Amino acid sequence: MFRTALRNVLAHKARLLMTVLAVMLGVAFVSGTLVFTSTLSDASQASSRKGFDNVDVAIKPSGNTQSTPGARSPLDHKLLDKAAHLPGAASATGTVSGFTAIADKSGKLIGEGFSTDGSNYFPGADGKDARYPMRDGAAPKNADQFALDARTADRGGYKVGDTVRISVDGPVREQKLTGIFTTTGDGTVAAGGSLALFDTATAQKMFAAPGEFSEIDIKAAPGTSQTALMDAVEKILPKQGATATTGKQLVDEQAKFIATSMDGMKNALLAFAGVALFVGIFIIANTFTMLVAQRTKELALMRAVGASRGQITRSVLIEALVVGTVAAVTGLLAGIGIAAVLRALVGATGAKMPDGPLVISPSTILISLLVGTVVTVLAAWLPGRRAAKIPPIAAMNSVHATATTKSLVVRNTIGALFAGAGTAAVLTATGMSYSGSSRAIMGTGVGLLLIGVLVLTPLLSRPLIALAAPVLRLFGISGVLARQNAVRNPRRTAATASALMIGLMLITGMTAVAGSAQQAIDKLATASLKADYMVSMASRTPLSPDVAKKLASTDEVTASSPLRNSPARIGTGTEFLTGVNGKDFGKLTQLDFTAGSLGTLHGDRAVVDDSTAKEKGWHTGSRLPVTFEDGKRGTLTIGGVYQRNQIIHGIILDNATLAPHQKHITDMQVMVKTKDGATAASKDKLVTALGNNPAITVADKKDVSGDIAKMITLMLNMLYGLLAMTVIVAVLGVINTLAMSVFERAQEIGLLRAIGLDRRGIKQMVRLESLVISLFGGVLGIGLGVFFAWATGELIKATGQLSTYETVLPWGRMGLFLALAAMVGVLAALWPARRAAKLNMLQAIKAE
């Protein structure tokens, strides 16, 4: 039976080609994802480890230091001095860091806001900082000087002695570039960011407070282990506010963080690879079903001469194993190539990937081979089992063994039960409040409904394809034959259409959800804000209060309010208070109050969002005992409860009340209203007033929603690109089915030619059959996508985070997707139609 299976594979090489390609694409997706993410992860971890070469023990503030009212960082020069004089310590380095924007010579920001950092140069006894060897020039020594990493200096065209415009918290500073350094192991620079260095006193004023550090790193003397040094460090730690960690723990934590961050991307890519493989299952099953049907007499003869049912099934599975192995090996090699291309493309976009070899782990090879072979064998099991169950005499009398009425009834009953249960679960989840249970019920319902529809697809094919009959009649006998061919074998038609259905279902559903979310965000920005502009740092880090003062003094501005956050203890928990300009806040916002009103915020008066009020049991008139950030106590009175939204939420009070209790006054953003509204001229005036600062963004409502729209569009484009793999696999499925169907119907096509149907008519018949099957899959996919988009929208509304969300159907794109399905049908039919038309009618009539 093994030799028989191998001979069958070799005899049907052309017919199995599309199956090999479908599995190969899925495996290539899997292996490429694993190789690329492993390469990126290993290179990042190797680069990260270099950054901890001089760190054997690190002292950091404890997690609650920054959010505890009245707390001060214990990492000061006194603790640094103690650490430096510990037995077993070779040196101790105090570091402080924060956001630092670097402008190029045209005034634009170098790098992205989240990856532009600043830190301090901490010289040792030799006057040098081993972490940052100077390539050119010298280290900064006073507040007007700084050093820059070599990569950023080269990108900006800067050299030692240049004056560079920078910004840390808003206002533009002009610093003299005294040194250009190289880095080893700095993740920000390795990823394409920038790093600026200042003398320690200047960095402390910029990023923390005079005399405070954000971390103290201790290097062990020769012969002292990290554990021994850790024991010594723990003896000098303050009782509260600081923790110590060994360098090994830091390396392990960073490696875990990098691996976890890679997992998100890897899992997302593997999910789409799974979709492509799932679609490939239909092609494999279809292929082996047709091969088995075409070899019915051969298999029956084998049964008659003594082959058992198990041997017949095993022979089919061996064929599948050979096909799967070939596809898996070629897919693995293709995936390695894809990973290499991806790494090159990432570098070509300007993003810097840490150097490192391409990582092809044994697990990647094993997973790729297992995925390819297991998927193929599983997909071929049912056709093999069905072939073994055909009685030898019945098989010899009929080339095609049709499905029994009993099997169709059982299939349709199972499909109806799954679809009904899935629909009921989805509808139940949409009526529940948002929770883990509702998400689980929704996910289960979606899965059951999809399975039900897949099982019912043969039943649905006849009535849906019948709807196309009036149009097909316009093409004469070719159209009539195409419709009959499409419904002749409903299972085959269903399996072919299902591949396309899944891809279009995902594309339609995600497009509808993304478009609805964008419209909801636009409505939210319009409904809750009267302000013309929101001014913030590009990095979303705090702004200097000087920015708000500068804007308020600008003639163009009629009302403005900085938004400030400050931790406070209310009752037994810590809450963040939001400070605003109480006098102008009502002119800049439009909040819906469920109780009380905004009024004028002053003194101890505050307003709170409805979610927080409900959670805490607060209401208008409630008096809240508060311990402010500086440790002083006071009382706030709730004057109103407003509806929470994505832009404005929390406990809001007047800055005049909040500011005296803040250790460091900073603003998260500033709301601004201008004389002429949101016009290009008004925006230019604000930008000019702020000194054309590269670190500050001035965004109107359209800009805010536009930024979100860009993110949504980018996400959708990525998803479209990934789902294109599914569509390609679906095209291969249609081509495969039609090609094998043409071979199977060779005698019939020969007879049609003999009684007068010309080659053009044959081509048209095959093309129309392909078009009908593809449109059938497209209609089902778009319909399911719309239903799932609606259900997802109901779940989003249940969260209460996006109250303006309403499902909006993208009619234009849905029409485009249906046209895509039609194009798939037309393209997939080109080769099979040409092959059918070229058949020799006499040889075809004699074909068995």
Coordinates of N, CA and C in Angstrom, one line a residue, residues 47 141 183 271 322-323 374 377 382 441 480 488 519 610 671 700 721 775 829:
S47 N 21.9 42.9 22.6 CA 22.2 44.3 22.7 C 21.9 44.8 24.1
K141 N 30.0 70.0 30.7 CA 30.4 70.4 32.0 C 29.5 71.4 32.7
T183 N 27.5 54.4 21.6 CA 26.8 53.6 22.7 C 26.9 52.1 22.4
A271 N -1.6 34.0 14.1 CA -3.1 33.9 14.0 C -3.5 34.0 12.6
V322 N 3.1 12.5 2.2 CA 4.1 12.9 1.3 C 3.9 14.3 0.8
V323 N 2.7 14.6 0.4 CA 2.4 16.0 0.0 C 2.7 17.0 1.0
V374 N 0.8 17.6 9.6 CA -0.4 17.3 10.4 C -1.6 17.9 9.7
V377 N -2.5 15.8 6.6 CA -3.0 14.5 6.9 C -4.4 14.6 7.5
L382 N -10.8 12.5 6.3 CA -12.2 12.3 6.0 C -12.4 11.7 4.5
I441 N -18.5 34.2 26.1 CA -19.7 33.8 25.4 C -19.7 34.2 24.0
V480 N -26.4 28.3 -18.5 CA -27.3 27.3 -17.9 C -26.4 26.1 -17.4
R488 N -23.9 20.9 -9.0 CA -23.9 19.4 -9.2 C -23.4 18.7 -8.0
Q519 N -15.7 56.8 13.5 CA -16.8 57.8 13.5 C -17.2 58.1 14.9
D610 N -19.2 59.9 36.1 CA -20.3 59.0 36.6 C -19.7 57.7 37.0
M671 N -5.6 73.1 26.7 CA -6.8 73.3 25.8 C -6.8 74.8 25.5
D700 N -5.9 70.4 16.3 CA -7.3 70.7 16.4 C -8.1 69.4 16.4
G721 N -3.0 43.3 4.3 CA -1.8 42.6 3.7 C -1.7 41.2 4.2
L775 N -18.6 34.3 -6.1 CA -19.6 35.2 -5.6 C -20.4 34.6 -4.5
A829 N -10.3 31.1 -13.1 CA -10.8 30.3 -14.2 C -10.0 30.3 -15.5

